[in-house]
Amino acid sequence: MDFARPDCINVLQKAIIVGFADTRAELLEAQRLRHQVFCCEHAILDSKDGIESDQFDSRARHVVVRQRDGEIVGTARLVPCDPDKPLSSFPMQLVCPPETFIGLPMAATGEISRFSLSRERRNPRDRTDHLLRLGLMRGILEASRDLGVTHWCAAMELSLLRLLRHASIEFQPVGAPINYRGLPQPAVAHIGEVLERGYRERPAFWDYVTDG
């Protein structure tokens, strides 16, 4: 199914609100959801007191997707480059070789990570699951504009990369999957190229992720 069709986008707009964790309470909501997904369901990360957090959270912009009643159902974050520590700015740099980042303008690069959906929404046969991920990407794009980010890097599951590709969000794999907390694939993307392709191939999705 093409989840970037106009009718699917209309469903998404009516069902959810995309925003940011701008307060401590909102950040805690996102970190509790991450605890549920990464610590309880998949047991690939550690946590404390029901909160999943790390040293990158304080510099990140955290996207939150909510139902219309206010319940948080998804979160992701964009970690910008630290100009004082460009070689240790991103979580990926802890596990990927330096050549992964060759060609990226580090000062204008951000890492996408901690894609999380509520357990009740994580059904690969339910189109809502896929649409929520598109909502998260809308928030990531807005955060990128705010932070001056022109390139993305990420270590994503192949299934997520395929889903995003179906919506014309094309990441380029770099090297082999990492044997670290599963087998995520390092990948990069030029945001301008993503938007140009989206405008050409998926105009309804283009209108949604760019807010018209």
XYZ file of N, CA, C and O in Angstrom:
848
model
N 0.836 -1.200 0.000
C 0.000 0.000 0.000
C 0.869 1.247 0.000
O 1.894 1.295 0.671
N 0.456 2.272 -0.751
C 1.170 3.537 -0.789
C 0.662 4.408 0.352
O -0.406 5.007 0.278
N 1.468 4.499 1.406
C 1.039 5.225 2.592
C 1.188 6.734 2.438
O 0.866 7.472 3.360
N 1.707 7.178 1.316
C 1.811 8.612 1.069
C 0.712 9.106 0.131
O 0.784 10.191 -0.407
N -0.344 8.298 -0.078
C -1.470 8.724 -0.896
C -2.229 9.832 -0.185
O -2.230 9.930 1.034
N -2.924 10.681 -0.938
C -3.679 11.765 -0.304
C -4.666 11.291 0.753
O -4.818 11.936 1.798
N -5.385 10.170 0.499
C -6.369 9.730 1.491
C -5.686 9.278 2.773
O -6.199 9.519 3.878
N -4.520 8.644 2.672
C -3.796 8.238 3.873
C -3.303 9.453 4.649
O -3.340 9.483 5.889
N -2.823 10.455 3.929
C -2.362 11.671 4.582
C -3.520 12.363 5.292
O -3.371 12.895 6.398
N -4.702 12.354 4.691
C -5.870 12.951 5.342
C -6.200 12.241 6.646
O -6.552 12.876 7.646
N -6.102 10.908 6.635
C -6.322 10.145 7.870
C -5.326 10.577 8.931
O -5.669 10.786 10.097
N -4.078 10.723 8.533
C -3.022 11.099 9.463
C -3.286 12.471 10.067
O -3.183 12.660 11.288
N -3.642 13.433 9.251
C -3.861 14.786 9.742
C -5.009 14.860 10.732
O -4.971 15.650 11.682
N -6.018 14.035 10.525
C -7.172 14.058 11.413
C -6.921 13.320 12.724
O -7.567 13.591 13.728
N -5.965 12.384 12.699
C -5.790 11.491 13.851
C -4.747 11.964 14.851
O -4.851 11.648 16.034
N -3.727 12.693 14.387
C -2.609 12.976 15.279
C -2.186 14.443 15.239
O -2.550 15.188 14.338
N -1.406 14.800 16.252
C -0.779 16.112 16.349
C 0.725 15.897 16.488
O 1.175 15.115 17.325
N 1.505 16.572 15.647
C 2.960 16.475 15.696
C 3.510 17.710 16.396
O 3.178 18.843 16.032
N 4.323 17.484 17.426
C 4.899 18.599 18.163
C 6.265 18.237 18.716
O 6.911 17.295 18.259
N 6.687 18.972 19.735
C 8.009 18.776 20.313
C 7.919 18.705 21.832
O 6.985 19.228 22.451
N 8.903 18.044 22.417
C 9.005 17.979 23.867
C 9.757 19.223 24.331
O 10.983 19.216 24.455
N 9.028 20.287 24.567
C 9.643 21.573 24.909
C 9.737 21.807 26.409
O 10.333 22.800 26.835
N 9.140 20.935 27.201
C 9.220 21.067 28.649
C 9.801 19.791 29.243
O 9.858 18.748 28.580
N 10.224 19.872 30.497
C 10.761 18.692 31.170
C 9.710 17.590 31.243
O 10.026 16.407 31.028
N 8.461 17.947 31.511
C 7.405 16.946 31.610
C 7.189 16.246 30.278
O 6.996 15.023 30.222
N 7.242 16.993 29.186
C 7.050 16.390 27.860
C 8.225 15.491 27.493
O 8.038 14.422 26.896
N 9.435 15.898 27.865
C 10.597 15.044 27.612
C 10.488 13.736 28.386
O 10.801 12.666 27.860
N 10.016 13.808 29.613
C 9.844 12.592 30.403
C 8.822 11.656 29.762
O 8.987 10.430 29.786
N 7.769 12.210 29.172
C 6.805 11.380 28.452
C 7.499 10.613 27.327
O 7.271 9.409 27.140
N 8.321 11.329 26.569
C 9.028 10.683 25.457
C 9.989 9.621 25.971
O 10.090 8.525 25.406
N 10.690 9.901 27.043
C 11.657 8.955 27.591
C 10.964 7.737 28.204
O 11.520 6.634 28.180
N 9.765 7.911 28.731
C 9.017 6.753 29.232
C 8.570 5.861 28.076
O 8.581 4.631 28.198
N 8.158 6.481 26.974
C 7.790 5.683 25.798
C 9.008 4.938 25.263
O 8.911 3.757 24.898
N 10.152 5.581 25.230
C 11.380 4.914 24.811
C 11.717 3.747 25.737
O 12.159 2.686 25.280
N 11.506 3.923 27.021
C 11.721 2.832 27.978
C 10.835 1.646 27.633
O 11.286 0.491 27.616
N 9.576 1.910 27.339
C 8.636 0.842 26.993
C 9.104 0.082 25.761
O 9.104 -1.166 25.740
N 9.524 0.822 24.730
C 9.872 0.204 23.451
C 11.235 -0.475 23.501
O 11.377 -1.655 23.155
N 12.260 0.267 23.932
C 13.626 -0.226 23.811
C 14.096 -1.069 24.996
O 14.979 -1.915 24.830
N 13.513 -0.833 26.169
C 13.964 -1.545 27.365
C 13.060 -2.714 27.733
O 13.548 -3.786 28.103
N 11.748 -2.516 27.614
C 10.805 -3.574 27.988
C 10.492 -4.511 26.826
O 10.588 -5.731 26.970
N 10.132 -3.961 25.681
C 9.709 -4.795 24.563
C 10.878 -5.479 23.865
O 10.810 -6.657 23.521
N 11.954 -4.730 23.644
C 13.072 -5.270 22.868
C 14.309 -5.573 23.705
O 15.204 -6.279 23.239
N 14.372 -5.020 24.894
C 15.491 -5.283 25.822
C 16.849 -5.037 25.172
O 17.776 -5.824 25.321
N 16.978 -3.932 24.453
C 18.257 -3.618 23.817
C 18.929 -2.399 24.450
O 20.084 -2.102 24.119
N 18.220 -1.691 25.328
C 18.793 -0.555 26.027
C 18.527 -0.684 27.516
O 17.575 -1.347 27.925
N 19.356 -0.021 28.307
C 19.170 0.015 29.750
C 18.396 1.272 30.133
O 18.354 2.260 29.398
N 17.797 1.227 31.301
C 17.059 2.387 31.774
C 17.089 2.427 33.295
O 17.525 1.473 33.954
N 16.604 3.517 33.825
C 16.540 3.697 35.263
C 15.229 4.358 35.617
O 14.855 5.382 35.033
N 14.509 3.757 36.559
C 13.252 4.318 37.062
C 12.230 4.552 35.951
O 11.485 5.541 35.962
N 12.217 3.638 34.966
C 11.218 3.738 33.911
C 11.503 4.810 32.884
O 10.608 5.167 32.102
N 12.731 5.302 32.851
C 13.118 6.361 31.917
C 14.302 5.876 31.081
O 15.290 5.386 31.630
N 14.226 6.007 29.760
C 15.367 5.703 28.897
C 15.952 7.026 28.429
O 15.293 7.822 27.755
N 17.201 7.283 28.800
C 17.846 8.535 28.432
C 19.336 8.296 28.237
O 19.873 7.258 28.650
N 20.002 9.248 27.604
C 21.451 9.174 27.457
C 22.017 10.579 27.391
O 21.294 11.582 27.520
N 23.325 10.666 27.162
C 24.014 11.952 27.192
C 23.673 12.853 26.017
O 23.994 14.040 26.034
N 23.019 12.310 25.008
C 22.692 13.118 23.831
C 21.342 13.818 23.954
O 21.037 14.721 23.171
N 20.531 13.420 24.912
C 19.190 13.987 25.026
C 19.200 15.484 25.274
O 18.321 16.210 24.795
N 20.173 15.964 26.029
C 20.175 17.383 26.398
C 20.404 18.297 25.192
O 20.016 19.470 25.207
N 21.026 17.767 24.124
C 21.274 18.579 22.929
C 20.270 18.306 21.815
O 20.281 18.990 20.788
N 19.433 17.308 21.992
C 18.544 16.868 20.909
C 17.247 17.668 20.885
O 16.813 18.233 21.892
N 16.623 17.673 19.717
C 15.245 18.155 19.561
C 14.370 16.913 19.495
O 14.542 16.052 18.620
N 13.425 16.815 20.416
C 12.609 15.607 20.566
C 11.233 15.825 19.946
O 10.476 16.705 20.376
N 10.913 15.023 18.942
C 9.600 15.061 18.295
C 8.649 14.162 19.063
O 9.016 13.052 19.473
N 7.425 14.621 19.269
C 6.405 13.782 19.892
C 5.146 13.813 19.025
O 4.753 14.865 18.522
N 4.563 12.655 18.841
C 3.302 12.525 18.109
C 2.236 12.111 19.112
O 2.420 11.158 19.882
N 1.135 12.830 19.107
C 0.046 12.575 20.047
C -1.251 12.311 19.307
O -1.477 12.822 18.199
N -2.104 11.530 19.943
C -3.477 11.435 19.493
C -4.190 12.738 19.822
O -3.703 13.549 20.614
N -5.341 12.918 19.253
C -6.077 14.159 19.479
C -6.472 14.341 20.940
O -6.704 15.474 21.387
N -6.522 13.235 21.711
C -6.849 13.357 23.128
C -5.625 13.689 23.985
O -5.721 13.797 25.206
N -4.457 13.834 23.351
C -3.258 14.212 24.070
C -2.324 13.078 24.417
O -1.186 13.311 24.852
N -2.745 11.829 24.223
C -1.881 10.693 24.557
C -0.709 10.617 23.592
O -0.878 10.670 22.373
N 0.502 10.459 24.128
C 1.684 10.327 23.287
C 1.737 8.912 22.706
O 1.568 7.929 23.411
N 1.933 8.834 21.388
C 1.959 7.532 20.722
C 3.245 7.318 19.926
O 3.473 6.233 19.408
N 4.082 8.346 19.818
C 5.330 8.174 19.093
C 6.322 9.266 19.442
O 5.933 10.365 19.849
N 7.595 8.945 19.321
C 8.633 9.943 19.540
C 9.872 9.573 18.731
O 10.079 8.411 18.363
N 10.666 10.575 18.429
C 11.972 10.415 17.786
C 12.769 11.661 18.134
O 12.213 12.645 18.638
N 14.057 11.624 17.877
C 14.866 12.804 18.188
C 15.843 13.093 17.055
O 16.198 12.208 16.274
N 16.249 14.362 16.985
C 17.280 14.799 16.060
C 18.421 15.372 16.891
O 18.233 16.339 17.632
N 19.595 14.753 16.771
C 20.767 15.194 17.522
C 21.657 16.005 16.593
O 22.188 15.462 15.620
N 21.834 17.311 16.852
C 22.700 18.121 15.989
C 24.163 17.939 16.342
O 24.513 17.371 17.382
N 25.016 18.434 15.480
C 26.454 18.381 15.732
C 26.815 19.294 16.899
O 26.252 20.391 17.052
N 27.732 18.845 17.717
C 28.291 19.668 18.785
C 29.547 20.331 18.229
O 30.548 19.653 17.977
N 29.538 21.639 17.998
C 30.701 22.285 17.377
C 31.976 22.145 18.197
O 33.079 22.235 17.642
N 31.838 21.910 19.493
C 33.016 21.742 20.340
C 33.554 20.316 20.318
O 34.706 20.081 20.685
N 32.721 19.366 19.877
C 33.130 17.961 19.841
C 32.592 17.293 18.571
O 31.783 16.365 18.635
N 33.036 17.731 17.408
C 32.469 17.193 16.164
C 32.730 15.706 15.963
O 31.978 15.048 15.235
N 33.756 15.159 16.594
C 34.071 13.748 16.416
C 33.319 12.846 17.391
O 33.439 11.623 17.317
N 32.569 13.449 18.288
C 31.758 12.655 19.220
C 30.395 13.306 19.417
O 29.847 13.299 20.506
N 29.853 13.849 18.339
C 28.576 14.561 18.395
C 27.370 13.647 18.400
O 26.329 13.968 18.976
N 27.499 12.494 17.704
C 26.343 11.661 17.427
C 26.467 10.297 18.091
O 27.576 9.753 18.213
N 25.346 9.698 18.478
C 25.386 8.319 18.994
C 26.062 7.356 18.030
O 26.782 6.449 18.453
N 25.846 7.529 16.731
C 26.447 6.629 15.742
C 27.963 6.618 15.812
O 28.606 5.614 15.499
N 28.541 7.742 16.190
C 30.001 7.829 16.217
C 30.619 6.928 17.286
O 31.823 6.670 17.245
N 29.799 6.449 18.201
C 30.291 5.532 19.225
C 30.486 4.120 18.680
O 31.239 3.333 19.260
N 29.809 3.803 17.563
C 29.821 2.418 17.077
C 30.168 2.291 15.598
O 30.392 1.180 15.116
N 30.214 3.395 14.859
C 30.502 3.343 13.428
C 31.919 3.844 13.159
O 32.401 4.750 13.841
N 32.590 3.299 12.141
C 33.921 3.778 11.792
C 33.853 5.196 11.242
O 32.822 5.618 10.701
N 34.936 5.955 11.352
C 34.938 7.354 10.894
C 34.558 7.518 9.430
O 33.951 8.539 9.055
N 34.882 6.533 8.592
C 34.586 6.674 7.164
C 33.080 6.711 6.874
O 32.663 7.092 5.781
N 32.265 6.313 7.832
C 30.814 6.395 7.666
C 30.375 7.823 7.375
O 29.400 8.053 6.655
N 31.113 8.786 7.897
C 30.684 10.186 7.845
C 31.437 11.002 6.797
O 31.262 12.215 6.723
N 32.255 10.333 5.978
C 32.987 11.033 4.930
C 32.000 11.669 3.942
O 31.060 11.036 3.489
N 32.228 12.919 3.634
C 31.371 13.623 2.691
C 30.234 14.384 3.330
O 29.575 15.191 2.664
N 29.981 14.151 4.608
C 28.920 14.881 5.292
C 29.464 16.198 5.842
O 30.543 16.232 6.436
N 28.728 17.292 5.670
C 29.121 18.548 6.316
C 28.733 18.466 7.797
O 27.588 18.746 8.167
N 29.662 18.083 8.631
C 29.324 17.716 10.005
C 28.576 18.813 10.748
O 27.655 18.546 11.513
N 28.965 20.063 10.531
C 28.319 21.159 11.252
C 26.841 21.295 10.898
O 26.059 21.850 11.677
N 26.449 20.795 9.710
C 25.062 20.892 9.259
C 24.389 19.529 9.188
O 23.381 19.357 8.515
N 24.930 18.555 9.922
C 24.375 17.205 9.935
C 23.701 16.938 11.275
O 24.154 17.403 12.319
N 22.612 16.186 11.238
C 21.931 15.755 12.450
C 21.631 14.275 12.376
O 21.325 13.753 11.298
N 21.727 13.603 13.510
C 21.400 12.173 13.545
C 19.968 11.972 14.018
O 19.552 12.501 15.053
N 19.238 11.165 13.264
C 17.894 10.747 13.649
C 18.011 9.459 14.448
O 18.642 8.501 14.003
N 17.381 9.410 15.621
C 17.456 8.196 16.422
C 16.257 8.103 17.359
O 15.441 9.024 17.454
N 16.190 6.986 18.050
C 15.140 6.686 19.045
C 13.735 6.760 18.454
O 12.794 7.227 19.097
N 13.558 6.246 17.233
C 12.218 6.089 16.669
C 11.430 5.137 17.565
O 11.803 3.977 17.707
N 10.342 5.598 18.128
C 9.570 4.786 19.071
C 8.084 4.982 18.830
O 7.610 6.116 18.699
N 7.342 3.875 18.800
C 5.890 3.915 18.723
C 5.302 3.148 19.890
O 5.834 2.110 20.296
N 4.200 3.638 20.398
C 3.494 2.963 21.478
C 3.152 1.532 21.095
O 2.839 1.240 19.937
N 3.213 0.632 22.054
C 2.944 -0.787 21.797
C 1.602 -0.986 21.122
O 1.454 -1.818 20.224
N 0.602 -0.220 21.535
C -0.729 -0.368 20.961
C -0.763 0.020 19.483
O -1.682 -0.331 18.755
N 0.265 0.748 19.041
C 0.291 1.224 17.654
C 1.280 0.449 16.799
O 1.422 0.733 15.614
N 1.989 -0.499 17.371
C 3.048 -1.175 16.634
C 2.519 -2.468 16.019
O 2.690 -3.546 16.553
N 1.843 -2.309 14.884
C 1.295 -3.441 14.149
C 1.654 -3.254 12.684
O 1.116 -2.373 12.013
N 2.597 -4.050 12.144
C 3.045 -3.826 10.770
C 1.952 -3.976 9.730
O 2.115 -3.524 8.606
N 0.820 -4.597 10.096
C -0.276 -4.744 9.132
C -1.278 -3.596 9.234
O -2.210 -3.528 8.457
N -1.068 -2.720 10.202
C -1.978 -1.596 10.413
C -1.368 -0.349 9.782
O -0.266 0.050 10.125
N -2.094 0.283 8.869
C -1.515 1.430 8.188
C -1.242 2.579 9.145
O -0.393 3.434 8.859
N -1.959 2.626 10.297
C -1.706 3.681 11.257
C -0.267 3.640 11.743
O 0.371 4.675 11.959
N 0.270 2.446 11.909
C 1.655 2.277 12.345
C 2.597 2.981 11.376
O 3.514 3.700 11.786
N 2.389 2.796 10.094
C 3.239 3.410 9.086
C 3.025 4.923 9.024
O 3.978 5.688 8.898
N 1.789 5.344 9.145
C 1.501 6.765 9.061
C 2.093 7.528 10.236
O 2.533 8.676 10.087
N 2.128 6.914 11.408
C 2.729 7.581 12.561
C 4.212 7.839 12.324
O 4.758 8.869 12.731
N 4.883 6.914 11.656
C 6.295 7.134 11.337
C 6.462 8.310 10.378
O 7.423 9.080 10.486
N 5.522 8.461 9.457
C 5.578 9.615 8.570
C 5.355 10.904 9.357
O 5.969 11.942 9.064
N 4.489 10.853 10.353
C 4.295 12.009 11.220
C 5.567 12.374 11.957
O 5.903 13.556 12.117
N 6.296 11.362 12.430
C 7.573 11.623 13.088
C 8.553 12.290 12.124
O 9.299 13.200 12.511
N 8.545 11.873 10.867
C 9.450 12.488 9.901
C 9.071 13.943 9.628
O 9.945 14.781 9.380
N 7.806 14.249 9.707
C 7.413 15.664 9.567
C 8.050 16.484 10.686
O 8.602 17.566 10.448
N 8.001 15.961 11.901
C 8.615 16.667 13.015
C 10.120 16.767 12.869
O 10.721 17.802 13.186
N 10.746 15.695 12.391
C 12.197 15.708 12.178
C 12.577 16.773 11.163
O 13.576 17.491 11.320
N 11.792 16.910 10.102
C 12.077 17.916 9.090
C 11.953 19.317 9.677
O 12.803 20.189 9.428
N 10.920 19.557 10.470
C 10.760 20.873 11.081
C 11.926 21.176 12.023
O 12.465 22.294 12.026
N 12.326 20.179 12.803
C 13.469 20.359 13.691
C 14.730 20.647 12.897
O 15.571 21.468 13.305
N 14.887 19.996 11.760
C 16.060 20.214 10.916
C 16.119 21.646 10.421
O 17.188 22.278 10.408
N 14.975 22.172 10.003
C 14.944 23.571 9.564
C 15.336 24.505 10.706
O 16.122 25.436 10.532
N 14.795 24.245 11.893
C 15.067 25.107 13.039
C 16.551 25.095 13.419
O 17.094 26.119 13.869
N 17.197 23.944 13.259
C 18.588 23.775 13.694
C 19.604 24.009 12.579
O 20.806 23.900 12.808
N 19.135 24.318 11.382
C 20.047 24.526 10.267
C 20.682 23.246 9.759
O 21.780 23.273 9.194
N 20.001 22.124 9.925
C 20.514 20.825 9.488
C 20.151 20.603 8.022
O 18.984 20.754 7.637
N 21.142 20.243 7.211
C 20.912 19.985 5.784
C 21.107 18.521 5.412
O 20.732 18.111 4.311
N 21.712 17.732 6.304
C 21.973 16.318 6.047
C 21.591 15.502 7.270
O 21.738 15.958 8.421
N 21.107 14.288 7.002
C 20.769 13.361 8.075
C 21.711 12.170 8.062
O 22.127 11.700 6.996
N 22.004 11.659 9.229
C 22.595 10.334 9.355
C 21.734 9.551 10.329
O 21.021 10.128 11.159
N 21.770 8.246 10.210
C 20.937 7.401 11.066
C 21.432 5.967 10.989
O 22.080 5.576 10.012
N 21.135 5.207 12.006
C 21.336 3.758 11.983
C 19.955 3.142 12.194
O 19.436 3.118 13.310
N 19.342 2.684 11.113
C 17.951 2.263 11.133
C 17.803 0.801 10.745
O 18.620 0.253 9.997
N 16.730 0.199 11.231
C 16.378 -1.133 10.770
C 16.041 -1.077 9.275
O 15.492 -0.093 8.782
N 16.375 -2.145 8.571
C 16.110 -2.175 7.130
C 14.627 -2.009 6.828
O 14.253 -1.395 5.823
N 13.774 -2.524 7.696
C 12.330 -2.398 7.473
C 11.894 -0.939 7.509
O 11.029 -0.519 6.732
N 12.483 -0.148 8.392
C 12.141 1.274 8.461
C 12.675 2.010 7.243
O 11.995 2.874 6.675
N 13.876 1.684 6.811
C 14.419 2.305 5.602
C 13.532 2.022 4.390
O 13.302 2.901 3.555
N 13.017 0.777 4.301
C 12.129 0.439 3.178
C 10.838 1.227 3.258
O 10.334 1.724 2.238
N 10.285 1.337 4.450
C 9.041 2.082 4.610
C 9.228 3.541 4.196
O 8.417 4.094 3.453
N 10.294 4.155 4.651
C 10.531 5.551 4.302
C 10.765 5.701 2.801
O 10.321 6.677 2.192
N 11.419 4.727 2.195
C 11.660 4.780 0.757
C 10.350 4.783 -0.013
O 10.222 5.434 -1.052
N 9.353 4.052 0.491
C 8.055 4.020 -0.173
C 7.378 5.382 -0.170
O 6.509 5.654 -1.002
N 7.767 6.220 0.775
C 7.236 7.581 0.825
C 8.215 8.579 0.218
O 8.113 9.783 0.450
N 9.165 8.075 -0.579
C 10.173 8.885 -1.260
C 11.113 9.594 -0.294
O 11.646 10.664 -0.608
N 11.329 9.011 0.869
C 12.355 9.488 1.803
C 13.516 8.511 1.672
O 13.516 7.438 2.280
N 14.485 8.884 0.856
C 15.531 7.951 0.446
C 16.813 8.209 1.236
O 17.422 9.270 1.145
N 17.212 7.214 2.025
C 18.516 7.225 2.684
C 19.469 6.323 1.903
O 19.061 5.285 1.381
N 20.733 6.716 1.869
C 21.739 5.917 1.188
C 22.513 5.091 2.212
O 23.143 5.658 3.108
N 22.468 3.752 2.111
C 23.236 2.920 3.051
C 24.726 3.214 2.944
O 25.243 3.478 1.858
N 25.402 3.181 4.089
C 26.847 3.395 4.143
C 27.470 2.210 4.871
O 27.255 2.020 6.073
N 28.212 1.388 4.139
C 28.843 0.236 4.758
C 27.841 -0.859 5.077
O 26.703 -0.875 4.596
N 28.259 -1.771 5.934
C 27.447 -2.925 6.311
C 26.652 -2.626 7.580
O 26.986 -1.708 8.331
N 25.567 -3.391 7.824
C 24.849 -3.240 9.092
C 25.780 -3.415 10.289
O 26.770 -4.140 10.233
N 25.432 -2.744 11.379
C 26.249 -2.763 12.592
C 25.778 -3.894 13.495
O 24.575 -4.034 13.760
N 26.690 -4.681 13.979
C 26.347 -5.725 14.949
C 26.298 -5.107 16.341
O 27.179 -5.275 17.171
N 25.221 -4.342 16.559
C 25.101 -3.587 17.805
C 23.623 -3.342 18.070
O 22.954 -2.655 17.304
N 23.110 -3.964 19.127
C 21.696 -3.805 19.478
C 20.808 -4.098 18.277
O 20.001 -3.283 17.844
N 20.977 -5.299 17.748
C 20.325 -5.680 16.513
C 21.302 -5.528 15.368
O 22.514 -5.591 15.548
N 20.775 -5.274 14.191
C 21.635 -5.075 13.021
C 21.190 -3.825 12.266
O 20.743 -3.899 11.109
N 21.283 -2.655 12.880
C 20.878 -1.436 12.174
C 21.832 -1.116 11.038
O 23.025 -1.416 11.092
N 21.274 -0.484 10.014
C 22.039 -0.105 8.830
C 22.403 1.372 8.913
O 21.526 2.237 8.949
N 23.704 1.725 8.933
C 24.076 3.136 8.839
C 23.641 3.701 7.485
O 23.807 3.046 6.451
N 23.114 4.904 7.499
C 22.626 5.508 6.264
C 22.676 7.023 6.394
O 22.665 7.568 7.501
N 22.710 7.694 5.234
C 22.763 9.153 5.219
C 21.793 9.664 4.161
O 21.380 8.933 3.253
N 21.428 10.940 4.288
C 20.520 11.552 3.312
C 20.780 13.048 3.253
O 21.088 13.676 4.270
N 20.663 13.599 2.049
C 20.705 15.040 1.827
C 19.256 15.524 1.838
O 18.445 15.104 1.006
N 18.912 16.398 2.758
C 17.513 16.780 2.933
C 16.959 17.439 1.674
O 15.819 17.183 1.272
N 17.751 18.270 1.025
C 17.285 18.911 -0.203
C 16.909 17.904 -1.264
O 15.892 18.060 -1.961
N 17.699 16.859 -1.402
C 17.399 15.827 -2.386
C 16.148 15.045 -1.995
O 15.345 14.663 -2.864
N 15.974 14.795 -0.697
C 14.772 14.102 -0.225
C 13.531 14.910 -0.571
O 12.530 14.376 -1.085
N 13.577 16.210 -0.317
C 12.410 17.047 -0.566
C 12.146 17.196 -2.063
O 10.990 17.200 -2.489
N 13.200 17.316 -2.850
C 13.012 17.413 -4.304
C 12.351 16.156 -4.851
O 11.423 16.228 -5.667
N 12.816 15.002 -4.382
C 12.219 13.757 -4.849
C 10.773 13.634 -4.357
O 9.888 13.217 -5.107
N 10.529 14.016 -3.105
C 9.178 13.944 -2.575
C 8.218 14.841 -3.326
O 7.069 14.455 -3.604
N 8.666 16.043 -3.661
C 7.827 16.966 -4.419
C 7.470 16.379 -5.779
O 6.344 16.526 -6.259
N 8.413 15.678 -6.382
C 8.212 15.115 -7.714
C 7.354 13.849 -7.686
O 6.485 13.658 -8.542
N 7.584 12.988 -6.686
C 6.970 11.662 -6.688
C 5.767 11.545 -5.744
O 4.891 10.723 -5.991
N 5.747 12.319 -4.675
C 4.694 12.186 -3.668
C 4.210 13.570 -3.241
O 4.454 14.014 -2.136
N 3.523 14.291 -4.134
C 3.143 15.673 -3.803
C 2.277 15.793 -2.555
O 2.400 16.767 -1.812
N 1.397 14.820 -2.293
C 0.563 14.899 -1.097
C 1.427 14.802 0.161
O 1.206 15.518 1.143
N 2.404 13.909 0.121
C 3.292 13.779 1.261
C 4.166 15.017 1.396
O 4.425 15.494 2.503
N 4.611 15.559 0.286
C 5.394 16.788 0.303
C 4.623 17.877 1.035
O 5.157 18.576 1.903
N 3.355 18.071 0.666
C 2.540 19.087 1.315
C 2.412 18.839 2.805
O 2.407 19.761 3.615
N 2.314 17.572 3.188
C 2.146 17.249 4.609
C 3.426 17.515 5.388
O 3.419 18.224 6.393
N 4.558 16.961 4.947
C 5.779 17.069 5.755
C 6.317 18.483 5.790
O 7.015 18.875 6.727
N 6.002 19.303 4.773
C 6.489 20.668 4.746
C 5.413 21.662 5.198
O 5.630 22.864 5.161
N 4.270 21.147 5.621
C 3.156 21.999 6.056
C 2.731 22.951 4.949
O 2.462 24.121 5.171
N 2.728 22.390 3.707
C 2.272 23.179 2.579
C 3.333 24.105 2.020
O 3.032 24.949 1.187
